[in-house]
Short mmCIF file of C-alpha atoms and ligand atoms in Angstrom, two decimals:
data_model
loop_
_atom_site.label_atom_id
_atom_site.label_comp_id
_atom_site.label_asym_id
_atom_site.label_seq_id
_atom_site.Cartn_x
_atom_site.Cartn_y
_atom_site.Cartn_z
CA UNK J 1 87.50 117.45 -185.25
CA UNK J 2 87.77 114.08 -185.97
CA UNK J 3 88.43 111.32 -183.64
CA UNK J 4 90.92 108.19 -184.22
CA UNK J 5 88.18 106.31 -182.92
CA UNK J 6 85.55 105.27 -184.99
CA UNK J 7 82.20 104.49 -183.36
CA UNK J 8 80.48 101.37 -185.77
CA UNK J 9 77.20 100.53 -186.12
CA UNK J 10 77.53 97.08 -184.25
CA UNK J 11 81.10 95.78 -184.42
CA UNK J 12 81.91 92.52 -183.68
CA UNK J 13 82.36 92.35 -179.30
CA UNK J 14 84.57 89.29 -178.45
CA UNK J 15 84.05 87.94 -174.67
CA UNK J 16 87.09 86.31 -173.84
CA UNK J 17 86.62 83.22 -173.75
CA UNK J 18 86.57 82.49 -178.09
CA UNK J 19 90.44 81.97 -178.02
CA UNK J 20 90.56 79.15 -175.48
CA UNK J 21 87.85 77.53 -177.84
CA UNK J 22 89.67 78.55 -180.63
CA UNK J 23 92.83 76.94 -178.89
CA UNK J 24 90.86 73.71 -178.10
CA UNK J 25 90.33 73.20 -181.51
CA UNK J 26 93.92 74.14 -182.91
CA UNK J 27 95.22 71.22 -179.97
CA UNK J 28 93.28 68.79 -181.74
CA UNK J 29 94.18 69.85 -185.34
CA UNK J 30 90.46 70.18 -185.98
CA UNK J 31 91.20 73.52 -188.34
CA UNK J 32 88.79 72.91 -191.27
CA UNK J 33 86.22 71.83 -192.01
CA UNK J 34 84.55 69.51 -189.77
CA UNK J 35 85.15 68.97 -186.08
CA UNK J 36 83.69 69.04 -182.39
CA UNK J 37 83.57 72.69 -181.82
CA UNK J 38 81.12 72.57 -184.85
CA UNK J 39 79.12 69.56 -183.37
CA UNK J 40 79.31 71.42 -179.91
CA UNK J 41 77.92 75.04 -181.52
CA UNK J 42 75.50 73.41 -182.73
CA UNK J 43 74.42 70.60 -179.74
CA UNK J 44 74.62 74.63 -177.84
CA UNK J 45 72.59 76.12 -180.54
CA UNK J 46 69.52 73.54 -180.09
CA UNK J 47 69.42 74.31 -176.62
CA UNK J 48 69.61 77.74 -176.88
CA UNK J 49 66.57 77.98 -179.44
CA UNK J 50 64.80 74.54 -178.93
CA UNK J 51 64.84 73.23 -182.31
CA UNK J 52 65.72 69.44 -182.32
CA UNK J 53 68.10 69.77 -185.71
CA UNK J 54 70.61 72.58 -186.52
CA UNK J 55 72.94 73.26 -189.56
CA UNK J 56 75.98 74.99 -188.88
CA UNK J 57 76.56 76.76 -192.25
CA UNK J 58 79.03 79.77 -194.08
CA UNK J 59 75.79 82.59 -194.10
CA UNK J 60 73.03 83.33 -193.40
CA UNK J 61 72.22 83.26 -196.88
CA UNK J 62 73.87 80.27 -197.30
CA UNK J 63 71.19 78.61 -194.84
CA UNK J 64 67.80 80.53 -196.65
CA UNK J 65 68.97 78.86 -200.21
CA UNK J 66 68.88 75.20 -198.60
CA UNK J 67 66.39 76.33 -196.43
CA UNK J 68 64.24 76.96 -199.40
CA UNK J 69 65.19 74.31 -201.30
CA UNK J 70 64.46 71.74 -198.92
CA UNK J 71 60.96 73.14 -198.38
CA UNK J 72 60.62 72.47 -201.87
CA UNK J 73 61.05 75.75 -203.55
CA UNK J 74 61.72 75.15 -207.67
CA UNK J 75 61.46 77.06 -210.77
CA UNK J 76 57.90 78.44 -211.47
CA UNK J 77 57.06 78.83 -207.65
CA UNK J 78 56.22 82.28 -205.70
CA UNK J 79 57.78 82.99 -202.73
CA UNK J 80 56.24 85.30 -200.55
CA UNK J 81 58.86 87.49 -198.49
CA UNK J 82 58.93 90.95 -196.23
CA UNK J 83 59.65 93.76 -198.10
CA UNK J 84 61.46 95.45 -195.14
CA UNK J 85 64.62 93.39 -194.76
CA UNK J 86 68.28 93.28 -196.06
CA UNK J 87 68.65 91.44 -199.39
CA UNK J 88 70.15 88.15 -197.97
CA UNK J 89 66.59 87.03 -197.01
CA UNK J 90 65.05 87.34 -200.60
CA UNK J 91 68.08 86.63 -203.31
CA UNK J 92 67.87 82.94 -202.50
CA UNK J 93 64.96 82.27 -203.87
CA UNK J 94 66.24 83.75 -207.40
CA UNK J 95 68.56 81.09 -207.05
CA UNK J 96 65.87 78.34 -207.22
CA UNK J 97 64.11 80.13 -210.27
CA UNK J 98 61.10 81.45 -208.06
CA UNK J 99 59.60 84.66 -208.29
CA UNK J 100 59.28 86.88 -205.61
CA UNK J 101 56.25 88.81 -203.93
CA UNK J 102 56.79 91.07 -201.42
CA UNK J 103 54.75 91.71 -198.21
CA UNK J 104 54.44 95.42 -196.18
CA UNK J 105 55.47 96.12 -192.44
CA UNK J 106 52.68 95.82 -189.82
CA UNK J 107 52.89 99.51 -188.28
CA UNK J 108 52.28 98.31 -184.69
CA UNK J 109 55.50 96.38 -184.63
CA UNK J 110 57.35 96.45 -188.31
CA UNK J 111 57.14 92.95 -189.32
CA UNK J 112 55.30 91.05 -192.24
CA UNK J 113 51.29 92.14 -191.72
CA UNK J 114 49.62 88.73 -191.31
CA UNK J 115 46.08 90.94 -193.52
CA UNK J 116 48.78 91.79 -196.28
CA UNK J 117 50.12 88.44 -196.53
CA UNK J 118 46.51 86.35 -196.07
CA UNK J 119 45.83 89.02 -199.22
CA UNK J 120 48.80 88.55 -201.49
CA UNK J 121 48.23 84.63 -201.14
CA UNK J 122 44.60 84.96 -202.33
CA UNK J 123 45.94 87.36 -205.22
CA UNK J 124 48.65 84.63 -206.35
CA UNK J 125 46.57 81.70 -205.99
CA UNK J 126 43.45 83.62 -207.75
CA UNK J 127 46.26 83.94 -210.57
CA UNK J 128 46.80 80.03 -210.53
CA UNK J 129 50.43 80.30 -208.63
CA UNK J 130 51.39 78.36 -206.58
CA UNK J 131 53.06 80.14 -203.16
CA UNK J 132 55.49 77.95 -202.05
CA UNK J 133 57.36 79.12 -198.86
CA UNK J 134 56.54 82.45 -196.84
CA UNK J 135 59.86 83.89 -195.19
CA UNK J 136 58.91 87.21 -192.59
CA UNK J 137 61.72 88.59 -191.05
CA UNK J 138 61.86 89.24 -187.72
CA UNK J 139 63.52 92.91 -188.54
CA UNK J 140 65.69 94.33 -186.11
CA UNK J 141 65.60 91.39 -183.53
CA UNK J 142 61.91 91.83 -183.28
CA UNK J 143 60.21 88.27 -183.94
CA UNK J 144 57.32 88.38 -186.44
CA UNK J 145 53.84 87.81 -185.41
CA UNK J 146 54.56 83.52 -185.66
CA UNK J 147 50.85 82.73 -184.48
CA UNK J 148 49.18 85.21 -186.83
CA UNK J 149 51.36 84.47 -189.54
CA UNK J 150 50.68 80.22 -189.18
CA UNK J 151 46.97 81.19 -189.17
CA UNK J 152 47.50 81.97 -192.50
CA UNK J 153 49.88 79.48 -194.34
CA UNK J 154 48.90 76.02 -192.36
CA UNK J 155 45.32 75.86 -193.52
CA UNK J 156 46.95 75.82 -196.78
CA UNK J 157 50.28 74.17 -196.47
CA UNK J 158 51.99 76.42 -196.79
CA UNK J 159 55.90 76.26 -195.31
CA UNK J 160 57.01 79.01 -193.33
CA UNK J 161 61.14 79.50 -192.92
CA UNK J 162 61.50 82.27 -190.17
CA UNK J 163 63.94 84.52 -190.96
CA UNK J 164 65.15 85.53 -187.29
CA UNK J 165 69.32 86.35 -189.02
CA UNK J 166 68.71 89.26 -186.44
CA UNK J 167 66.52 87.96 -184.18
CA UNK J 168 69.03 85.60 -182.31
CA UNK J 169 68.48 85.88 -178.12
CA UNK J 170 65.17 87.16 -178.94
CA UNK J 171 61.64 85.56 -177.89
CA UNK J 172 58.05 85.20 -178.78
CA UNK J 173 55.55 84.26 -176.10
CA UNK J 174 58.68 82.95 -173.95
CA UNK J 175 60.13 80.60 -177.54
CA UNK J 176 62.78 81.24 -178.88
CA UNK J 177 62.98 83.57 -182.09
CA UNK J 178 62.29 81.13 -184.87
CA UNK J 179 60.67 78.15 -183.25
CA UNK J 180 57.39 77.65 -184.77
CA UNK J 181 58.20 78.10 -188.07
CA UNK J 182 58.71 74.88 -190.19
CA UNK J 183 62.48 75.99 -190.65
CA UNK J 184 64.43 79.13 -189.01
CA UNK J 185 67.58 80.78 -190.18
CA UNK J 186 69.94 82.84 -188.33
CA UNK J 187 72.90 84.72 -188.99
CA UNK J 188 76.80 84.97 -187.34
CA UNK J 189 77.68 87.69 -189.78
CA UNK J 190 79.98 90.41 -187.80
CA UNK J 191 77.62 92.84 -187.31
CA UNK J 192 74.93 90.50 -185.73
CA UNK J 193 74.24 90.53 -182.17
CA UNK J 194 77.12 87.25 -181.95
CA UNK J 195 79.73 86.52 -184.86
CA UNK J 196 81.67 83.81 -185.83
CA UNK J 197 83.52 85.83 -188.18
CA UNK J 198 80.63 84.84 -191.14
CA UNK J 199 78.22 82.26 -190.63
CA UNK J 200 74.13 81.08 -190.55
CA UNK J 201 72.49 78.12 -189.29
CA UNK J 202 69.55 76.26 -190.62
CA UNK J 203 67.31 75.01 -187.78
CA UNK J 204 64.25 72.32 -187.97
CA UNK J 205 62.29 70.06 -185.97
CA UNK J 206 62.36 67.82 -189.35
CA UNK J 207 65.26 65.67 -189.34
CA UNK J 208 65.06 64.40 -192.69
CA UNK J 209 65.38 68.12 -193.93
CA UNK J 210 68.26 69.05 -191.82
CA UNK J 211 70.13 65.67 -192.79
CA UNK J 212 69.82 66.22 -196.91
CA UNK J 213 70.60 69.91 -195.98
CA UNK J 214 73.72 68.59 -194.44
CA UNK J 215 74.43 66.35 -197.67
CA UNK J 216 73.93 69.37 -199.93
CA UNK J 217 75.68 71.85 -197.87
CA UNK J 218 79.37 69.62 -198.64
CA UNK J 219 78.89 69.16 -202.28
CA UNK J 220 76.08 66.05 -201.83
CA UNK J 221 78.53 63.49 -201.58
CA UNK J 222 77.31 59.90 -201.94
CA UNK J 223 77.91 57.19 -199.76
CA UNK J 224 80.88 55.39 -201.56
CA UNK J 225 84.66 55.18 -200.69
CA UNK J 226 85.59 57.78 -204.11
CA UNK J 227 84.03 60.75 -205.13
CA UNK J 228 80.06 60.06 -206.17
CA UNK J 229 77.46 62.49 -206.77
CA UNK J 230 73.88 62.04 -208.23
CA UNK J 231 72.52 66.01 -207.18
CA UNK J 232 73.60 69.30 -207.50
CA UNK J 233 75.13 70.77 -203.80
CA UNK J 234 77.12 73.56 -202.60
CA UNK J 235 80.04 74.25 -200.38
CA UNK J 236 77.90 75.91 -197.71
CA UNK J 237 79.26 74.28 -194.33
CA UNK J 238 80.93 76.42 -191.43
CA UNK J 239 84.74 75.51 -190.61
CA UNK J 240 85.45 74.23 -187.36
CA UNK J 241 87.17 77.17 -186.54
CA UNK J 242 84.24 79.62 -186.93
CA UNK J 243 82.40 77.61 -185.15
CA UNK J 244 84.90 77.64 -182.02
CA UNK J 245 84.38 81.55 -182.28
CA UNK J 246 80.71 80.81 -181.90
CA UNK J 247 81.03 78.66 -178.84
CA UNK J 248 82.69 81.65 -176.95
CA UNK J 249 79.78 83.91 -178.39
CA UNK J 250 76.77 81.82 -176.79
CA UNK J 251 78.36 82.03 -173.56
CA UNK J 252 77.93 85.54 -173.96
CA UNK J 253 74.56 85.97 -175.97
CA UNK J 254 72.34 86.54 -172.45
CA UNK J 255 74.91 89.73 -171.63
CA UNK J 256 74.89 91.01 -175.06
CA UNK J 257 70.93 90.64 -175.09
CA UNK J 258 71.10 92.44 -171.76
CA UNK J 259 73.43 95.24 -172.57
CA UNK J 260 71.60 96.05 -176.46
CA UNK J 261 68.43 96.30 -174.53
CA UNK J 262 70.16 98.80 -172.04
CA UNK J 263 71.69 101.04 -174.75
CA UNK J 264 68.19 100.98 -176.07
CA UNK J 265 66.72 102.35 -173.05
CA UNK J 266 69.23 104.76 -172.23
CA UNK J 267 68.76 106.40 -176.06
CA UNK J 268 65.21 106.45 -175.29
CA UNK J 269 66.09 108.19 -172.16
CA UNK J 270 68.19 110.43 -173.39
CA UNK J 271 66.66 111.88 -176.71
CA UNK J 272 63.09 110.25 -176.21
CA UNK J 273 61.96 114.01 -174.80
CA UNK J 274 62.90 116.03 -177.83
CA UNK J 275 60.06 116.94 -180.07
CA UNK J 276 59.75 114.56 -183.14
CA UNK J 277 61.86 111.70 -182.02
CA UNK J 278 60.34 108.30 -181.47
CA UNK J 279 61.60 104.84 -181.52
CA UNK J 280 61.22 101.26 -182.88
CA UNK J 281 58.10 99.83 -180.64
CA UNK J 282 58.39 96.37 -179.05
CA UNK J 283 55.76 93.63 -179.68
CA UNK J 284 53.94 92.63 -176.61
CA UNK J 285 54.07 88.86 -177.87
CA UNK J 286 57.83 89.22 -177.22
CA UNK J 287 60.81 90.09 -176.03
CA UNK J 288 63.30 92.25 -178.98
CA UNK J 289 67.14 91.67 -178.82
CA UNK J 290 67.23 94.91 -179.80
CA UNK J 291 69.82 94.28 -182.11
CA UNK J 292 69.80 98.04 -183.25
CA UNK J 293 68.27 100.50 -181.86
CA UNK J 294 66.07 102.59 -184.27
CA UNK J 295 65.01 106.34 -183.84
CA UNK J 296 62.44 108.08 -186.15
CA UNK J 297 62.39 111.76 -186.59
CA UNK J 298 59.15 113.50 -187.70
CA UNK J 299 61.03 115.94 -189.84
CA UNK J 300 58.91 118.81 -189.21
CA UNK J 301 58.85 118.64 -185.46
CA UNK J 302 62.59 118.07 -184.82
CA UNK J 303 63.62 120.28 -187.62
CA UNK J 304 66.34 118.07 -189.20
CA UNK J 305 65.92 114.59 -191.35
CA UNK J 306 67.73 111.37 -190.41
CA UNK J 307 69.67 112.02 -193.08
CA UNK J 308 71.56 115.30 -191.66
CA UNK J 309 71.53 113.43 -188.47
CA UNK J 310 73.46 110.60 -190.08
CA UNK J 311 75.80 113.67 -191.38
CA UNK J 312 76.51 114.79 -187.75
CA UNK J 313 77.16 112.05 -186.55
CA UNK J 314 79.52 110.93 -189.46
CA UNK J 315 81.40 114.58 -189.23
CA UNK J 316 82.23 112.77 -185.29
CA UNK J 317 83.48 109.23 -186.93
CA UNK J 318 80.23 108.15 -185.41
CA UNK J 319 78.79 105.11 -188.44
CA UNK J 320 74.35 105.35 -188.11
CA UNK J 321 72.56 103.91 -190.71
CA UNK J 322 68.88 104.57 -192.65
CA UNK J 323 66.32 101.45 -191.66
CA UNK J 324 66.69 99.01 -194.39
CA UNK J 325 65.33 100.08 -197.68
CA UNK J 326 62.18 98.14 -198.74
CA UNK J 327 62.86 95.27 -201.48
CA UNK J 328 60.23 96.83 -203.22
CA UNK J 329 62.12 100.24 -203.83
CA UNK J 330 65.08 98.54 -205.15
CA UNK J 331 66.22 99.06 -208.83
CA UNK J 332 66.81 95.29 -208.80
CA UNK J 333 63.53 94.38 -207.88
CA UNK J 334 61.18 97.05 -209.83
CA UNK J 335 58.98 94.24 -211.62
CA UNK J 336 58.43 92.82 -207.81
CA UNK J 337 54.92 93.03 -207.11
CA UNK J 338 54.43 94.18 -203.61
CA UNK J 339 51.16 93.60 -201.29
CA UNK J 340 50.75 97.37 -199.37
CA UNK J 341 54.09 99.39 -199.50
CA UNK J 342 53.45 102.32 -197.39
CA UNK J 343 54.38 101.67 -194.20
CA UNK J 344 58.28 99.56 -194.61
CA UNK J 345 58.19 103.68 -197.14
CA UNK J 346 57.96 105.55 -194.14
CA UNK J 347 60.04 103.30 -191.91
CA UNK J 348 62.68 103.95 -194.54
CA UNK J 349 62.06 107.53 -194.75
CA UNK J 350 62.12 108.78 -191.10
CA UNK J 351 64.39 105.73 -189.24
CA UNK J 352 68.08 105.78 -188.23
CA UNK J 353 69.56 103.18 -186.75
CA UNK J 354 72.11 104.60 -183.98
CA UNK J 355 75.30 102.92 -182.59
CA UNK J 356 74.31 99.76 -181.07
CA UNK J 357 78.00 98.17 -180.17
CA UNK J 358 77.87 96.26 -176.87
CA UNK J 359 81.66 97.40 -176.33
CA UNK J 360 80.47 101.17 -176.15
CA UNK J 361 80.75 103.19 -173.21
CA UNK J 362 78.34 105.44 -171.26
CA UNK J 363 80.50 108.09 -172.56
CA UNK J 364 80.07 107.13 -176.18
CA UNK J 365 76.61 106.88 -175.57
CA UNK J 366 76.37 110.43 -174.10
CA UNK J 367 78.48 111.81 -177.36
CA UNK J 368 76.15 110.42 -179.97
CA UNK J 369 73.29 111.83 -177.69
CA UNK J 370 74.52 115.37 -177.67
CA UNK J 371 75.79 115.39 -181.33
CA UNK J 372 71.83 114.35 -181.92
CA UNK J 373 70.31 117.00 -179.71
CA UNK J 374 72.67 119.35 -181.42
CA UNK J 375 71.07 118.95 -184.59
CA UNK J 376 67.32 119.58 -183.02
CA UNK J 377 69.30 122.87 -181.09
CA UNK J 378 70.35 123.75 -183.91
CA UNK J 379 67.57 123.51 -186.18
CA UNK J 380 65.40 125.46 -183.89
CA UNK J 381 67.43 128.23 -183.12
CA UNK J 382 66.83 128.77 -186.79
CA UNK J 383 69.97 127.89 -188.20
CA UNK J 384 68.64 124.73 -190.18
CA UNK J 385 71.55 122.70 -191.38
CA UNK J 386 71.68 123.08 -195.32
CA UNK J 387 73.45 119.63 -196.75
C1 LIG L 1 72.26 89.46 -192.06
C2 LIG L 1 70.94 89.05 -192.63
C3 LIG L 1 70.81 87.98 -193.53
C4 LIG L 1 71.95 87.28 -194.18
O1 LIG L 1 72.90 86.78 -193.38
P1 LIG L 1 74.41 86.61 -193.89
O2 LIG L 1 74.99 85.77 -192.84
O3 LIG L 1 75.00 88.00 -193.96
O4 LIG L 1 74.37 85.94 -195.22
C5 LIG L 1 69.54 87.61 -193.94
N1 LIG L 1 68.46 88.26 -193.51
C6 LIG L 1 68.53 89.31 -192.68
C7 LIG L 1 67.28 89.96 -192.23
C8 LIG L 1 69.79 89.76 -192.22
O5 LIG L 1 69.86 90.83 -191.43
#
């Protein structure tokens, strides 16, 4: 049977109060581009993360390119980058002309492993490259070691742009997800943990940075009554509109941090006692959003793969997902070198990322856990589900 329903991944979850912001901003005609719902996201967005400067921009990906850029990313350059992410974090710095190197999970808590990375930056440099930015991401809402990573790339000077698209709500030693780096970008896309439809934000303490990001983000406009321009720049700025959207989100980021934490723990509750299951740990340094939550079946203990699990649950209209796949395993990226490997492998081969949706029920919730306890039933009474 399947239901009209579908149960997403993590579907945009709208609190209420977006279309009286959304309103406010039709009243005053502010539609596109510019306006004070996009000064007021992004006043909101400082305090929310601590950074002095934000960008309100279209993606996520949008805000890595400039990020990069402004660190001073060009042609010739390396850029160092997690291998366990989703492809937004690492295309941008093709765009520059840089080549990318890619840096393994640490196995404690999944993000870039500050011994891999110290590595790969003695390997480049040995090689007479110069590494010019380091972007972990903090996968999964789960910030990045900051302090370990820092260790490694200030002796040097080395920039780091945080990556924390997934990470937003989430802290590290009681900061902010992102704060610490030299730049941090975040993401509004509408699976994130808030949406504005499709959006990112660049973040600094550097105002200088965030200012010529501005510039470049509506075309780089000079200062003169016509049309002037003396550099290359992009149409990367959020609308007004979007931005209204976002307003209503932050109001409701605390309660959707709450509530992805809760379906985390109730998951762990419910299928954490069948053999082979395990989930995503959380760093002691910090608190995860828990943006999704992510199982991992030992194969041979639970009798199934994540992959006939995903199958179950699909039969039910239920979306899952497999962890990202490593950079380093995709076709696009086979000439990639990549410092370690293994670990962001096996992530990949036994993680599935469940429903995470803040609008879910307890009675969605108690579905997806019995269609995934079927599967182990199943399996053990013999009858092994053939794909
Ligand atoms: C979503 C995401 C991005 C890109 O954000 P967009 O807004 O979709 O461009 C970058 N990095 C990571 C880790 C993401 O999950």
């Amino acid at each position: 049977m399947v239901n009209s329903d579908r149960i997403y991944l993590s579907p945009p979850h709208m609190g209420g109060a977006e279309l009286d912001y959304v309103h406010r901003a039709f009243e005053s005609n502010f539609i596109a581009p510019l306006g004070p719902q996009l000064a007021e996201f992004e006043a909101g967005f400082s305090r929310l993360t601590g950074f002095a400067h934000c960008l309100a921009l279209s993606s996520g990906t949008a805000a890595i390119h400039l990020g990069l850029r402004l660190l001073g990313v060009g042609p010739g350059d390396v850029v160092i980058a997690s291998t366990l992410t989703f492809i937004g974090s690492v295309t941008p710095a093709t765009f520059l002309g840089a080549d990318l190197h890619f840096v393994d999970s640490d196995a404690a808590i999944w993000t870039m492993d500050p011994a891999l990375l110290a590595r790969a930056v003695a390997e480049i440099e040995a090689r007479g490259r110069r590494v010019a930015a380091v972007i972990p991401t903090d996968i999964y809402g789960q910030c990045s070691d900051y302090d370990s990573l820092l260790a490694v790339c200030q002796p040097r000077g080395i920039p780091l742009l945080i990556d924390a698209a997934e990470a937003v709500g989430a802290t590290y030693k009681d900061r902010h997800a992102g704060l610490g780096g030299d730049a941090a970008v975040y993401s509004f896309n509408g699976n994130k943990i808030i949406t504005t439809g499709g959006g990112g934000l660049l973040a600094s303490h550097d105002k200088a940075l965030i200012d010529e990001a501005r510039r470049l983000s509506q075309q780089a406009r000079d200062p003169a009554p016509h049309y002037e321009h003396s550099t290359i720049g992009y149409n990367y700025r959020m609308s007004n509109v979007a931005a209204a959207i976002g307003l209503g989100q932050l109001d409701m980021l605390a309660t959707f941090v709450a509530r992805r934490r809760g379906i985390f723990d109730w998951y762990v509750e419910a299928l954490g006692h069948l053999p082979g299951v395990s989930f995503m740990p959380e760093a002691a340094s910090g608190r995860a959003n828990r943006w999704l939550t992510v199982m991992l079946l030992d194969e041979a203990a639970f009798g199934a793969a994540p992959e006939d699990v995903r199958l179950a649950l699909e039969a039910e209209n239920i979306e899952s997902r497999p962890v990202w796949k490593p950079m380093h395993m995709q076709p696009v990226f086979r000439d990639v070198p990549c410092t370690g490997g293994a670990v962001s492998e096996d992530l990949f081969r036994r993680g599935l990322c469940l429903p995470s949706g803040t609008a879910m029920t307890k009675a969605d919730l108690a579905r997806i856990a019995r269609i995934v306890a079927g599967v182990a039933a199943t399996a053990h009474k013999g009858g092994r589900r053939t794909p």
